[in-house]
Amino acid sequence: LLVAAQLASAGVLTFADRPSFNAAAPAGITLETFENGTLADGFGASIGPTLGASSNNAVFPPGAIAPGLLLTAAQGLFVGNNRNHFPTISVMNDAEGDPTTISFPATQVTALAFDYYGLFFENGLSQVTLFDAASNELWSGSVAPPGTGVFFGFLSTTSIDRVVLSNGIAWYGVDNIAF
């Protein structure tokens, strides 16, 4: 029996599916689907180490990404459209094992959800860790997300500053980030 939501740690409630998260999330939540990018079906592109509202690259012009959201990966980000198991335009790390950070500069986020996709996870688990602005860990968990994706949803009594996705040996991506 799966429970749609559960208290994961002090002040963080987790959700295993989007309908349960959406029912509990506050009104006015922003959803970034990455569908404002221009990328032909089946194609992919490297877009550099950061992606946010002011980004200007071959896929996303300025303003194509929701304000208040920033994705970073030291060795770069890759965007695929219906490629590498991702069903729509999705963002992944461009170098195997490179951690990806989803952050919320100048935005107070207490609700967060995203779809998490994995590629080639036969060699290990991926770590998902939420942090507050003081770098305190709010929640952490391990998962081997399948190519079909896994949903993560969180409501927190403390503002979520960032979530770090890491796996030293694999590629993984995100889509449908709600905050």
PDB file of C-alpha atoms in Angstrom:
ATOM      1  CA  LEU A   1       0.000   0.000   0.000  1.00  0.00           C
ATOM      2  CA  LEU A   2       1.460   3.333  -1.067  1.00  0.00           C
ATOM      3  CA  VAL A   3       0.679   6.455   0.853  1.00  0.00           C
ATOM      4  CA  ALA A   4       0.288   9.544  -1.337  1.00  0.00           C
ATOM      5  CA  ALA A   5       2.007  11.818   1.182  1.00  0.00           C
ATOM      6  CA  GLN A   6       4.129  11.235   4.236  1.00  0.00           C
ATOM      7  CA  LEU A   7       6.149  13.274   6.713  1.00  0.00           C
ATOM      8  CA  ALA A   8       9.753  12.655   5.631  1.00  0.00           C
ATOM      9  CA  SER A   9      11.572  14.692   8.268  1.00  0.00           C
ATOM     10  CA  ALA A  10      10.852  17.607  10.547  1.00  0.00           C
ATOM     11  CA  GLY A  11       8.883  20.083   8.480  1.00  0.00           C
ATOM     12  CA  VAL A  12       9.008  18.293   5.087  1.00  0.00           C
ATOM     13  CA  LEU A  13       6.032  16.433   3.683  1.00  0.00           C
ATOM     14  CA  THR A  14       6.729  14.208   0.649  1.00  0.00           C
ATOM     15  CA  PHE A  15       4.368  13.199  -2.146  1.00  0.00           C
ATOM     16  CA  ALA A  16       4.618  10.141  -4.381  1.00  0.00           C
ATOM     17  CA  ASP A  17       2.325  11.405  -7.145  1.00  0.00           C
ATOM     18  CA  ARG A  18       1.494  14.719  -8.820  1.00  0.00           C
ATOM     19  CA  PRO A  19      -2.296  14.685  -8.178  1.00  0.00           C
ATOM     20  CA  SER A  20      -1.732  14.414  -4.402  1.00  0.00           C
ATOM     21  CA  PHE A  21       0.914  17.142  -4.513  1.00  0.00           C
ATOM     22  CA  ASN A  22      -1.316  19.422  -6.620  1.00  0.00           C
ATOM     23  CA  ALA A  23      -4.208  18.952  -4.176  1.00  0.00           C
ATOM     24  CA  ALA A  24      -2.024  20.041  -1.229  1.00  0.00           C
ATOM     25  CA  ALA A  25       0.119  22.710  -2.932  1.00  0.00           C
ATOM     26  CA  PRO A  26      -0.661  26.388  -2.423  1.00  0.00           C
ATOM     27  CA  ALA A  27      -2.519  28.336  -5.099  1.00  0.00           C
ATOM     28  CA  GLY A  28      -0.462  30.149  -7.722  1.00  0.00           C
ATOM     29  CA  ILE A  29       2.279  27.552  -8.052  1.00  0.00           C
ATOM     30  CA  THR A  30       4.541  27.950 -11.131  1.00  0.00           C
ATOM     31  CA  LEU A  31       5.055  24.990 -13.473  1.00  0.00           C
ATOM     32  CA  GLU A  32       8.103  24.922 -15.761  1.00  0.00           C
ATOM     33  CA  THR A  33       7.658  22.289 -18.485  1.00  0.00           C
ATOM     34  CA  PHE A  34      10.554  23.475 -20.714  1.00  0.00           C
ATOM     35  CA  GLU A  35       8.128  23.390 -23.657  1.00  0.00           C
ATOM     36  CA  ASN A  36       8.914  27.062 -24.475  1.00  0.00           C
ATOM     37  CA  GLY A  37      12.206  25.825 -25.887  1.00  0.00           C
ATOM     38  CA  THR A  38      12.738  25.285 -29.599  1.00  0.00           C
ATOM     39  CA  LEU A  39      14.059  21.793 -30.247  1.00  0.00           C
ATOM     40  CA  ALA A  40      12.936  19.308 -32.893  1.00  0.00           C
ATOM     41  CA  ASP A  41      11.445  16.010 -31.741  1.00  0.00           C
ATOM     42  CA  GLY A  42      14.156  13.388 -31.217  1.00  0.00           C
ATOM     43  CA  PHE A  43      16.985  15.923 -30.995  1.00  0.00           C
ATOM     44  CA  GLY A  44      19.187  17.182 -28.184  1.00  0.00           C
ATOM     45  CA  ALA A  45      21.540  20.086 -27.528  1.00  0.00           C
ATOM     46  CA  SER A  46      24.188  21.139 -25.031  1.00  0.00           C
ATOM     47  CA  ILE A  47      23.200  24.487 -23.526  1.00  0.00           C
ATOM     48  CA  GLY A  48      26.004  25.413 -21.125  1.00  0.00           C
ATOM     49  CA  PRO A  49      26.284  25.254 -17.325  1.00  0.00           C
ATOM     50  CA  THR A  50      23.198  27.326 -16.354  1.00  0.00           C
ATOM     51  CA  LEU A  51      19.562  27.612 -17.388  1.00  0.00           C
ATOM     52  CA  GLY A  52      17.279  30.338 -16.092  1.00  0.00           C
ATOM     53  CA  ALA A  53      14.943  33.140 -17.191  1.00  0.00           C
ATOM     54  CA  SER A  54      17.819  35.216 -18.608  1.00  0.00           C
ATOM     55  CA  SER A  55      19.440  32.312 -20.485  1.00  0.00           C
ATOM     56  CA  ASN A  56      20.031  32.789 -24.180  1.00  0.00           C
ATOM     57  CA  ASN A  57      21.101  29.629 -25.987  1.00  0.00           C
ATOM     58  CA  ALA A  58      20.174  27.583 -29.067  1.00  0.00           C
ATOM     59  CA  VAL A  59      17.074  26.156 -27.330  1.00  0.00           C
ATOM     60  CA  PHE A  60      15.839  28.765 -24.828  1.00  0.00           C
ATOM     61  CA  PRO A  61      15.743  32.508 -25.583  1.00  0.00           C
ATOM     62  CA  PRO A  62      15.537  35.008 -22.694  1.00  0.00           C
ATOM     63  CA  GLY A  63      12.185  34.702 -20.909  1.00  0.00           C
ATOM     64  CA  ALA A  64      11.521  31.103 -22.031  1.00  0.00           C
ATOM     65  CA  ILE A  65      12.224  29.764 -18.507  1.00  0.00           C
ATOM     66  CA  ALA A  66      10.016  30.730 -15.551  1.00  0.00           C
ATOM     67  CA  PRO A  67      11.475  33.503 -13.379  1.00  0.00           C
ATOM     68  CA  GLY A  68      12.805  32.355 -10.020  1.00  0.00           C
ATOM     69  CA  LEU A  69      14.152  29.005 -11.295  1.00  0.00           C
ATOM     70  CA  LEU A  70      17.812  28.231 -12.038  1.00  0.00           C
ATOM     71  CA  LEU A  71      19.373  24.910 -13.074  1.00  0.00           C
ATOM     72  CA  THR A  72      23.141  24.453 -12.961  1.00  0.00           C
ATOM     73  CA  ALA A  73      25.673  21.717 -13.627  1.00  0.00           C
ATOM     74  CA  ALA A  74      29.417  22.404 -13.532  1.00  0.00           C
ATOM     75  CA  GLN A  75      30.122  20.435 -16.704  1.00  0.00           C
ATOM     76  CA  GLY A  76      27.023  21.666 -18.521  1.00  0.00           C
ATOM     77  CA  LEU A  77      23.384  20.906 -19.149  1.00  0.00           C
ATOM     78  CA  PHE A  78      21.831  18.998 -22.049  1.00  0.00           C
ATOM     79  CA  VAL A  79      18.301  19.380 -23.390  1.00  0.00           C
ATOM     80  CA  GLY A  80      16.519  16.555 -25.153  1.00  0.00           C
ATOM     81  CA  ASN A  81      13.115  16.430 -26.850  1.00  0.00           C
ATOM     82  CA  ASN A  82      11.562  12.953 -26.790  1.00  0.00           C
ATOM     83  CA  ARG A  83      15.097  11.586 -26.557  1.00  0.00           C
ATOM     84  CA  ASN A  84      16.958   9.375 -24.096  1.00  0.00           C
ATOM     85  CA  HIS A  85      13.737   8.164 -22.438  1.00  0.00           C
ATOM     86  CA  PHE A  86      12.449  11.711 -21.854  1.00  0.00           C
ATOM     87  CA  PRO A  87       8.906  12.079 -23.242  1.00  0.00           C
ATOM     88  CA  THR A  88       9.046  15.859 -23.875  1.00  0.00           C
ATOM     89  CA  ILE A  89      11.650  18.631 -23.716  1.00  0.00           C
ATOM     90  CA  SER A  90      13.638  17.841 -20.560  1.00  0.00           C
ATOM     91  CA  VAL A  91      16.920  18.994 -19.023  1.00  0.00           C
ATOM     92  CA  MET A  92      19.714  16.648 -17.927  1.00  0.00           C
ATOM     93  CA  ASN A  93      23.346  16.757 -16.884  1.00  0.00           C
ATOM     94  CA  ASP A  94      25.667  16.875 -19.922  1.00  0.00           C
ATOM     95  CA  ALA A  95      28.483  14.892 -18.312  1.00  0.00           C
ATOM     96  CA  GLU A  96      28.094  11.479 -16.717  1.00  0.00           C
ATOM     97  CA  GLY A  97      27.932  11.820 -12.932  1.00  0.00           C
ATOM     98  CA  ASP A  98      27.963  15.637 -12.857  1.00  0.00           C
ATOM     99  CA  PRO A  99      25.622  16.860 -10.067  1.00  0.00           C
ATOM    100  CA  THR A 100      22.725  19.092 -11.134  1.00  0.00           C
ATOM    101  CA  THR A 101      21.321  21.791  -8.862  1.00  0.00           C
ATOM    102  CA  ILE A 102      17.810  23.196  -9.078  1.00  0.00           C
ATOM    103  CA  SER A 103      17.764  26.485  -7.150  1.00  0.00           C
ATOM    104  CA  PHE A 104      15.387  29.349  -6.529  1.00  0.00           C
ATOM    105  CA  PRO A 105      17.305  32.636  -6.392  1.00  0.00           C
ATOM    106  CA  ALA A 106      15.375  35.403  -4.648  1.00  0.00           C
ATOM    107  CA  THR A 107      12.285  33.177  -4.433  1.00  0.00           C
ATOM    108  CA  GLN A 108      10.742  31.789  -1.240  1.00  0.00           C
ATOM    109  CA  VAL A 109       9.845  28.207  -2.177  1.00  0.00           C
ATOM    110  CA  THR A 110       7.980  25.946   0.244  1.00  0.00           C
ATOM    111  CA  ALA A 111       6.386  23.709  -2.407  1.00  0.00           C
ATOM    112  CA  LEU A 112       8.470  21.820  -4.967  1.00  0.00           C
ATOM    113  CA  ALA A 113       7.747  18.980  -7.369  1.00  0.00           C
ATOM    114  CA  PHE A 114       9.487  17.486 -10.404  1.00  0.00           C
ATOM    115  CA  ASP A 115       9.707  14.432 -12.613  1.00  0.00           C
ATOM    116  CA  TYR A 116      13.113  12.738 -12.413  1.00  0.00           C
ATOM    117  CA  TYR A 117      14.395  10.520 -15.219  1.00  0.00           C
ATOM    118  CA  GLY A 118      17.388   8.215 -15.238  1.00  0.00           C
ATOM    119  CA  LEU A 119      19.589   6.749 -17.915  1.00  0.00           C
ATOM    120  CA  PHE A 120      21.835   3.750 -17.400  1.00  0.00           C
ATOM    121  CA  PHE A 121      21.158   3.427 -13.655  1.00  0.00           C
ATOM    122  CA  GLU A 122      22.180  -0.216 -13.483  1.00  0.00           C
ATOM    123  CA  ASN A 123      25.327   0.854 -11.629  1.00  0.00           C
ATOM    124  CA  GLY A 124      23.925   2.691  -8.654  1.00  0.00           C
ATOM    125  CA  LEU A 125      21.531   5.025  -6.940  1.00  0.00           C
ATOM    126  CA  SER A 126      21.035   8.722  -7.366  1.00  0.00           C
ATOM    127  CA  GLN A 127      20.862  11.025  -4.360  1.00  0.00           C
ATOM    128  CA  VAL A 128      18.206  13.749  -4.092  1.00  0.00           C
ATOM    129  CA  THR A 129      18.906  16.319  -1.346  1.00  0.00           C
ATOM    130  CA  LEU A 130      16.961  19.458  -0.387  1.00  0.00           C
ATOM    131  CA  PHE A 131      18.712  22.363   1.347  1.00  0.00           C
ATOM    132  CA  ASP A 132      17.606  25.614   2.938  1.00  0.00           C
ATOM    133  CA  ALA A 133      19.363  28.980   2.404  1.00  0.00           C
ATOM    134  CA  ALA A 134      21.803  28.264   5.267  1.00  0.00           C
ATOM    135  CA  SER A 135      22.832  24.969   3.562  1.00  0.00           C
ATOM    136  CA  ASN A 136      21.042  22.887   6.178  1.00  0.00           C
ATOM    137  CA  GLU A 137      19.787  19.592   4.804  1.00  0.00           C
ATOM    138  CA  LEU A 138      15.986  19.493   4.848  1.00  0.00           C
ATOM    139  CA  TRP A 139      15.488  16.066   3.245  1.00  0.00           C
ATOM    140  CA  SER A 140      17.560  13.427   1.492  1.00  0.00           C
ATOM    141  CA  GLY A 141      16.757  10.194  -0.284  1.00  0.00           C
ATOM    142  CA  SER A 142      18.199   7.712  -2.761  1.00  0.00           C
ATOM    143  CA  VAL A 143      16.486   6.436  -5.886  1.00  0.00           C
ATOM    144  CA  ALA A 144      17.312   4.649  -9.122  1.00  0.00           C
ATOM    145  CA  PRO A 145      14.858   6.511 -11.371  1.00  0.00           C
ATOM    146  CA  PRO A 146      13.740   4.476 -14.364  1.00  0.00           C
ATOM    147  CA  GLY A 147      13.691   5.829 -17.890  1.00  0.00           C
ATOM    148  CA  THR A 148       9.945   6.304 -17.467  1.00  0.00           C
ATOM    149  CA  GLY A 149      10.630   8.686 -14.579  1.00  0.00           C
ATOM    150  CA  VAL A 150       9.733   9.009 -10.927  1.00  0.00           C
ATOM    151  CA  PHE A 151       7.835  11.860  -9.267  1.00  0.00           C
ATOM    152  CA  PHE A 152       9.138  13.858  -6.299  1.00  0.00           C
ATOM    153  CA  GLY A 153       6.918  16.317  -4.439  1.00  0.00           C
ATOM    154  CA  PHE A 154       7.646  18.290  -1.278  1.00  0.00           C
ATOM    155  CA  LEU A 155       5.926  20.781   1.013  1.00  0.00           C
ATOM    156  CA  SER A 156       8.206  22.335   3.602  1.00  0.00           C
ATOM    157  CA  THR A 157       7.716  24.597   6.609  1.00  0.00           C
ATOM    158  CA  THR A 158      11.209  25.986   5.840  1.00  0.00           C
ATOM    159  CA  SER A 159      12.018  27.628   2.504  1.00  0.00           C
ATOM    160  CA  ILE A 160      13.719  25.300   0.051  1.00  0.00           C
ATOM    161  CA  ASP A 161      16.756  27.075  -1.434  1.00  0.00           C
ATOM    162  CA  ARG A 162      17.911  24.253  -3.715  1.00  0.00           C
ATOM    163  CA  VAL A 163      17.770  20.567  -4.505  1.00  0.00           C
ATOM    164  CA  VAL A 164      20.914  18.725  -5.577  1.00  0.00           C
ATOM    165  CA  LEU A 165      20.663  15.655  -7.804  1.00  0.00           C
ATOM    166  CA  SER A 166      23.813  13.553  -7.796  1.00  0.00           C
ATOM    167  CA  ASN A 167      25.101  10.205  -8.980  1.00  0.00           C
ATOM    168  CA  GLY A 168      28.791   9.678  -9.636  1.00  0.00           C
ATOM    169  CA  ILE A 169      28.250   7.315 -12.563  1.00  0.00           C
ATOM    170  CA  ALA A 170      25.114   8.227 -14.509  1.00  0.00           C
ATOM    171  CA  TRP A 171      23.079  10.742 -16.485  1.00  0.00           C
ATOM    172  CA  TYR A 172      19.690  11.911 -15.218  1.00  0.00           C
ATOM    173  CA  GLY A 173      17.218  14.627 -16.062  1.00  0.00           C
ATOM    174  CA  VAL A 174      14.274  16.636 -14.794  1.00  0.00           C
ATOM    175  CA  ASP A 175      11.030  17.910 -16.233  1.00  0.00           C
ATOM    176  CA  ASN A 176       7.797  19.540 -15.076  1.00  0.00           C
ATOM    177  CA  ILE A 177       9.285  21.497 -12.160  1.00  0.00           C
ATOM    178  CA  ALA A 178       6.529  23.006 -10.008  1.00  0.00           C
ATOM    179  CA  PHE A 179       7.473  25.613  -7.376  1.00  0.00           C
TER     180      PHE A 179
END
